[in-house]
Short mmCIF file of C-alpha atoms in Angstrom, two decimals:
data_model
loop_
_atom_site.label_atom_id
_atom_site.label_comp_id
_atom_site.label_asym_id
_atom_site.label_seq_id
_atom_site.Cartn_x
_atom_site.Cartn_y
_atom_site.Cartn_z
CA UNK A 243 -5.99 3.98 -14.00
CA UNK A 244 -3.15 4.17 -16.23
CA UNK A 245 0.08 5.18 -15.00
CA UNK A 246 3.63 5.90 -17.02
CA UNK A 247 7.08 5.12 -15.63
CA UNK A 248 10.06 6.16 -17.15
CA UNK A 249 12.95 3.54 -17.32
CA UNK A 250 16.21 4.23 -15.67
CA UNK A 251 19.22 3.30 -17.42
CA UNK A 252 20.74 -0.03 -16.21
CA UNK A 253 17.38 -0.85 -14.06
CA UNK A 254 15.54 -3.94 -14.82
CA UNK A 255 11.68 -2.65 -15.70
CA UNK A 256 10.45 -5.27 -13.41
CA UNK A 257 12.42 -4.02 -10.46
CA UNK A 258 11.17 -0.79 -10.86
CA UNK A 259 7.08 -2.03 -11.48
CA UNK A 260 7.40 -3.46 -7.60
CA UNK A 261 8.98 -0.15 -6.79
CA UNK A 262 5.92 1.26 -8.25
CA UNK A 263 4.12 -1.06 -6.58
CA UNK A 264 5.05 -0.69 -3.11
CA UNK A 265 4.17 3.39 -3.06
CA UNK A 266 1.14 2.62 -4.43
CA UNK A 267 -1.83 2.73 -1.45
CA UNK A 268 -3.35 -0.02 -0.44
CA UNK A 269 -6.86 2.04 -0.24
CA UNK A 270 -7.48 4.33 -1.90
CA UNK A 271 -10.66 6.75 -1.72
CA UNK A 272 -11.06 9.61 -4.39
CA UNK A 273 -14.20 12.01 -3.72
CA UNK A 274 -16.52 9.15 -2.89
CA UNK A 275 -19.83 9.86 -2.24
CA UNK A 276 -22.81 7.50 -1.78
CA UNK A 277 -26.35 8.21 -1.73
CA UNK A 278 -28.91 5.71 -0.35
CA UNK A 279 -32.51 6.05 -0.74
CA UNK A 280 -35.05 5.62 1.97
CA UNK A 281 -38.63 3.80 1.49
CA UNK A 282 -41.35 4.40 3.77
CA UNK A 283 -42.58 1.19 3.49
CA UNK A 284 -42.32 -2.21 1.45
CA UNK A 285 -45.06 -0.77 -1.12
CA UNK A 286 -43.09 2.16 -2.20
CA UNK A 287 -39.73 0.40 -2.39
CA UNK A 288 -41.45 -2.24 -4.73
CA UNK A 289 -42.54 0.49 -7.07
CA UNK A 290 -39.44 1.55 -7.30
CA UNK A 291 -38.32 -1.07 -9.15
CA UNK A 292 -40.17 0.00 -11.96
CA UNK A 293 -40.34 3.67 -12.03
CA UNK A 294 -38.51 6.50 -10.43
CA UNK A 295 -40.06 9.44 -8.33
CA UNK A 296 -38.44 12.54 -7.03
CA UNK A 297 -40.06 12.55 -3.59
CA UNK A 298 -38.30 9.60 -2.77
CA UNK A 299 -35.87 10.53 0.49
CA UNK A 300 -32.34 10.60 -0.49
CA UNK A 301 -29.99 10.23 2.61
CA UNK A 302 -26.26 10.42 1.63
CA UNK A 303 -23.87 8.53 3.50
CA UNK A 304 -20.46 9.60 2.37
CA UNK A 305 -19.93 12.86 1.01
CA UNK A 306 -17.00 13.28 -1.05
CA UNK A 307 -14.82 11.56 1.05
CA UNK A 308 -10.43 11.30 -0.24
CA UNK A 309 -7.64 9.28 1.23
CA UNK A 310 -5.19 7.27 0.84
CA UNK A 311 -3.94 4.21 3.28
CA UNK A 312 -0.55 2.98 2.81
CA UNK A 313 0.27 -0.84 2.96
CA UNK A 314 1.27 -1.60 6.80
CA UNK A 315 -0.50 1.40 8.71
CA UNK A 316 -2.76 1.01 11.21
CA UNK A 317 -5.61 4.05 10.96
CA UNK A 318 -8.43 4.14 13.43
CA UNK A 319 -12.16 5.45 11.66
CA UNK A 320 -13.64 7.66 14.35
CA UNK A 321 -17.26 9.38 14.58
CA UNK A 322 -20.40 9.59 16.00
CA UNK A 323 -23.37 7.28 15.24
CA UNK A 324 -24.36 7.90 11.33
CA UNK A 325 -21.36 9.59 10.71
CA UNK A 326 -20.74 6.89 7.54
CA UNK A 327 -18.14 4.86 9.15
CA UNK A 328 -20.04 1.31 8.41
CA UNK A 329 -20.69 2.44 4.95
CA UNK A 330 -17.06 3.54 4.40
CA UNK A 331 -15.96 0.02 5.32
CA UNK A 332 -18.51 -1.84 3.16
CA UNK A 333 -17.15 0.11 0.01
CA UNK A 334 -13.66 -1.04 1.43
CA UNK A 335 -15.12 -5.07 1.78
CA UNK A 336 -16.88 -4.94 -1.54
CA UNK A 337 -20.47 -5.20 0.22
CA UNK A 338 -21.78 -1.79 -0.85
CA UNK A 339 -20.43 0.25 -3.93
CA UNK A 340 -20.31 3.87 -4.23
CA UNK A 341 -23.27 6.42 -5.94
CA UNK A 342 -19.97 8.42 -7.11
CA UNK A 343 -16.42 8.41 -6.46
CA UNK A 344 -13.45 6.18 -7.56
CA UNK A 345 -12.11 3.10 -4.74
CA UNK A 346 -8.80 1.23 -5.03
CA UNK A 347 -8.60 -1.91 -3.16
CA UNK A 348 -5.42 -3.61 -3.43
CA UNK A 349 -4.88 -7.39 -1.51
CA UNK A 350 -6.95 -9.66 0.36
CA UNK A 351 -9.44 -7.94 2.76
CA UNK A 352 -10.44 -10.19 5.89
CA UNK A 353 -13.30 -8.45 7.85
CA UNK A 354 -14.12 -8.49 11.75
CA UNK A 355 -17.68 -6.69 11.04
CA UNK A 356 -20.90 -8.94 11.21
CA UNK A 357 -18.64 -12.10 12.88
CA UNK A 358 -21.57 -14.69 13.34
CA UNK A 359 -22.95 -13.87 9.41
CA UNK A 360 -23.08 -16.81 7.09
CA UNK A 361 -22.61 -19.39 9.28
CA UNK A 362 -24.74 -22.08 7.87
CA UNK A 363 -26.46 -23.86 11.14
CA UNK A 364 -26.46 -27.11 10.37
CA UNK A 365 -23.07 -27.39 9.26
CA UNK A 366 -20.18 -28.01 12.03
CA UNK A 367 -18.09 -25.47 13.31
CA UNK A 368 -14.79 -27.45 11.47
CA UNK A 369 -16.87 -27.23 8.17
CA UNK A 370 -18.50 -23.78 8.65
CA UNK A 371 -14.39 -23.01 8.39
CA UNK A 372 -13.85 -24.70 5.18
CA UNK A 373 -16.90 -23.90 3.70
CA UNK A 374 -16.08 -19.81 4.28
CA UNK A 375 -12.84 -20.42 3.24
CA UNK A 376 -13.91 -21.82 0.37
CA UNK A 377 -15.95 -19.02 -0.43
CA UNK A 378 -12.83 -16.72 -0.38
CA UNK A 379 -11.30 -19.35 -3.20
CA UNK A 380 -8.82 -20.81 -0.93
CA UNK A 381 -7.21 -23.92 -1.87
CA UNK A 382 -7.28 -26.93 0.04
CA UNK A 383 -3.38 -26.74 1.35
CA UNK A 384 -3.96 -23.04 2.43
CA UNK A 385 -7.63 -24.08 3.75
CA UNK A 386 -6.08 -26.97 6.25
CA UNK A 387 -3.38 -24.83 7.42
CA UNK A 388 -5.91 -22.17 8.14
CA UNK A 389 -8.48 -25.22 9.81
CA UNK A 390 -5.75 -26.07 12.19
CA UNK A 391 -5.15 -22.06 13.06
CA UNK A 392 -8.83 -21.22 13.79
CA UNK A 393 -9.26 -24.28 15.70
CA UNK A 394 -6.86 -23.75 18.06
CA UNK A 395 -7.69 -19.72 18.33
CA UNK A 396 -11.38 -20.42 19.04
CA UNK A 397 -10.62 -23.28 21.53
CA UNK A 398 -15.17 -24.65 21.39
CA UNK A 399 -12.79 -28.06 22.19
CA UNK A 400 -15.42 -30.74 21.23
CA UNK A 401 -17.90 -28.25 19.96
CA UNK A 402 -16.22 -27.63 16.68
CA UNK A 403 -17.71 -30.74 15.43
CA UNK A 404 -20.96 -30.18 16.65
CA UNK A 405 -23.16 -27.74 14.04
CA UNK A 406 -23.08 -23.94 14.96
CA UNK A 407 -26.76 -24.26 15.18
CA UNK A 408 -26.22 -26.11 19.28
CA UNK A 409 -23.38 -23.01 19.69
CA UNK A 410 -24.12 -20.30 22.21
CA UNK A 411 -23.59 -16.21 20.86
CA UNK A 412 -20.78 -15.95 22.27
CA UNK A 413 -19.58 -19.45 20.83
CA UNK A 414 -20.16 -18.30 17.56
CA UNK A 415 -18.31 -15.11 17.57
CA UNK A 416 -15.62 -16.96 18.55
CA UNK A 417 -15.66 -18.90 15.37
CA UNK A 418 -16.40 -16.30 13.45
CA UNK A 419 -13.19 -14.14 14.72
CA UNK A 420 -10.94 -17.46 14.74
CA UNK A 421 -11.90 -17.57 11.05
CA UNK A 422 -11.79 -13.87 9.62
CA UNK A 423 -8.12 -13.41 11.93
CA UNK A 424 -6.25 -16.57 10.50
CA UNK A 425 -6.82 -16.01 7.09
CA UNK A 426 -3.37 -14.08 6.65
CA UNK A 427 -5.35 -11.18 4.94
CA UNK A 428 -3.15 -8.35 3.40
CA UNK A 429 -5.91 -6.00 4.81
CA UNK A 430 -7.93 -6.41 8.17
CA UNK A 431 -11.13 -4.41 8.58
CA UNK A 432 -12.34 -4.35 12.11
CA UNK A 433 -15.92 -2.45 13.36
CA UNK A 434 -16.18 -3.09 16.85
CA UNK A 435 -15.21 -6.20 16.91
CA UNK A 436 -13.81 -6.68 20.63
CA UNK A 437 -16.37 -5.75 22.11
CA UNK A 438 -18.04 -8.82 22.70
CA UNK A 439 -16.92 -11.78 24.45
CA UNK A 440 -15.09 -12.48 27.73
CA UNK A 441 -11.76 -10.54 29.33
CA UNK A 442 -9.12 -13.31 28.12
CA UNK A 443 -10.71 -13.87 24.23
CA UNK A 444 -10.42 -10.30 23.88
CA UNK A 445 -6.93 -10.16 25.30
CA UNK A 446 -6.04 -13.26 23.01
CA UNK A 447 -7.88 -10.80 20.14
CA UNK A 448 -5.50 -8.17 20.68
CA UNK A 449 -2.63 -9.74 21.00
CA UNK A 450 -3.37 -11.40 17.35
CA UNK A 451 -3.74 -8.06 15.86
CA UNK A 452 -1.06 -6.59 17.15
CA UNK A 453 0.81 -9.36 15.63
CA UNK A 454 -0.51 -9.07 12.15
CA UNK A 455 0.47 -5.04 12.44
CA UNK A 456 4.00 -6.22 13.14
CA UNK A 457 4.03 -8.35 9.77
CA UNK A 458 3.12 -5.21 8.05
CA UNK A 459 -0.79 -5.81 7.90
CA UNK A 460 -2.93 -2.48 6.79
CA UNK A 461 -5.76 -2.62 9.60
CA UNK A 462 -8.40 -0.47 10.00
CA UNK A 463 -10.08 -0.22 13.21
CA UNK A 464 -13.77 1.56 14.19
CA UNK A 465 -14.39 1.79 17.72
CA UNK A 466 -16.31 4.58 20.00
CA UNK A 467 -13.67 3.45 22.98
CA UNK A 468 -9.84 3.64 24.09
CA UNK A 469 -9.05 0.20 21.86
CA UNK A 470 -8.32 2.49 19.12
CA UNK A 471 -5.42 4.08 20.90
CA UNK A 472 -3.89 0.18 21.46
CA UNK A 473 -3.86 -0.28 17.82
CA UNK A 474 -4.02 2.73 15.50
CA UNK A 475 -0.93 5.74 14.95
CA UNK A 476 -3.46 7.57 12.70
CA UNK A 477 -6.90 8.63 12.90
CA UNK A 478 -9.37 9.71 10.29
CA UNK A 479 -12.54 11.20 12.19
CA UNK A 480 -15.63 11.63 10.08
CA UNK A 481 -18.75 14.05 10.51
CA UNK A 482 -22.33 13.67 8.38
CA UNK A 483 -20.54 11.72 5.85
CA UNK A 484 -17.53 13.74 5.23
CA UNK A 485 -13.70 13.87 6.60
CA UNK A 486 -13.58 16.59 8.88
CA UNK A 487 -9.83 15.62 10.20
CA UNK A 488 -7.07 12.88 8.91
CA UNK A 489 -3.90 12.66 10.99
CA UNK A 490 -2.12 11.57 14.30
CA UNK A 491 -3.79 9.45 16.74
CA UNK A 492 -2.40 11.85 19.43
CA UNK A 493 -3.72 15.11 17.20
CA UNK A 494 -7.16 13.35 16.67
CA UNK A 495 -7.60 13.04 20.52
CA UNK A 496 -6.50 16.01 21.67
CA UNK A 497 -9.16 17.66 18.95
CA UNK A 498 -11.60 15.41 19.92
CA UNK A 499 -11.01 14.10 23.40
CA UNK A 500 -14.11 12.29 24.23
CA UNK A 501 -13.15 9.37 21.81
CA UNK A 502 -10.32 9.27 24.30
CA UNK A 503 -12.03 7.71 27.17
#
């Protein structure tokens, strides 16, 4: 995407490429659409490999779908069940790509979505940390600083060097938050996240995000309860793949008040 900026006189060009910069959006979704196919069984998906047939099922996820997400703002993704709002945040994480559709992604994405995924077992929790962060293509001075960090947040004591394979559940997806939350991500990506473990972790949860929000962190937040309203001034609510409304928190749930309780 090529863009041209015409040089003020007396302004240094670099000064005005970070001004550029800075209105740029973070995210940025133009007509997306995404189209998964659906096999009804292992035979037919293997023959699909080699050779294409129309009475495959189609289902499509995301229908055109535009918007833009500026750095710092905190924007809840509402809908019912199937409405696309996993998808949506895969294309945003890199894990799925779209059948159509341009995506802007601009920073480091940290995502609360599948918390106790790639954990290897036999590994402790202190080098499940490293290993992940390694993963990410940390270096070793930001990887220790973010060691001590998740440590401390998940608090398994003696646990963390015992391997993740002896952890309970909800051991593990207090790792896996401690990890994702500490990374100092420029964008944080949370699906339901707190809604799992006990009363005080998910008070300590909130109180993290709320702090990342304050050093201008763009989080996006999918929920089906109140949490949304803690976190999130604007709302995009999505319907059968598409964006039916984009705006206030209040406006979204006073159109749609049942996400409200």
């Amino acid at each position: 995407m090529s863009e041209k900026t015409e040089l003020k006189n007396g302004t240094d060009d670099k000064e005005i490429a970070k001004e550029t910069d800075a209105e740029k959006p973070i995210i940025s979704f133009k007509d997306v659409s995404k189209v998964y196919t659906l096999y009804r069984n292992s035979r037919e998906q293997f023959a699909a490999l080699f050779y294409s047939s129309k009475k495959l099922m189609k289902h499509k996820a995301l229908d055109g779908v535009s918007f833009d997400i500026m750095k710092g703002e905190s924007v809840a993704i509402i809908g019912r069940n199937g409405a696309g709002k996993s998808t949506l945040l895969k294309m945003i994480t890199g894990v799925a790509f779209p059948s159509s559709g341009e995506i802007y992604v601009r920073g480091r994405v940290s995502a609360l979505l599948e918390l106790t995924a790639g954990f290897i077992p036999d590994m402790t929790g202190r080098e499940n940390i490293r290993f992940r962060c390694y993963v990410f293509g940390l270096r070793n001075t930001a990887i220790d600083e973010i060691e001590k960090k998740a440590i401390a947040f998940a608090d398994l004591k003696e646990y963390i060097d015992q391997p993740v394979r002896t952890y309970s559940s909800g051991m593990r997806v207090r790792l896996g938050f401690a990890i994702n939350i500490n990374m100092d991500p420029d964008i944080l990506v949370i699906d339901e996240a707190l809604s799992v473990g006990d009363n005080n972790f998910k008070q300590k949860c909130k109180a993290k995000i709320n702090e990342l929000i304050k050093k201008n962190v763009t989080v996006l937040y999918v929920s089906h309860n109140k949490d949304i309203q803690d976190f999130c001034k604007r709302c995009i609510y999505l319907q059968s793949g598409k964006v039916m409304f984009d705006g206030t928190m209040q406006e979204t749930l006073k159109k749609f008040p049942e996400f409200a309780n």
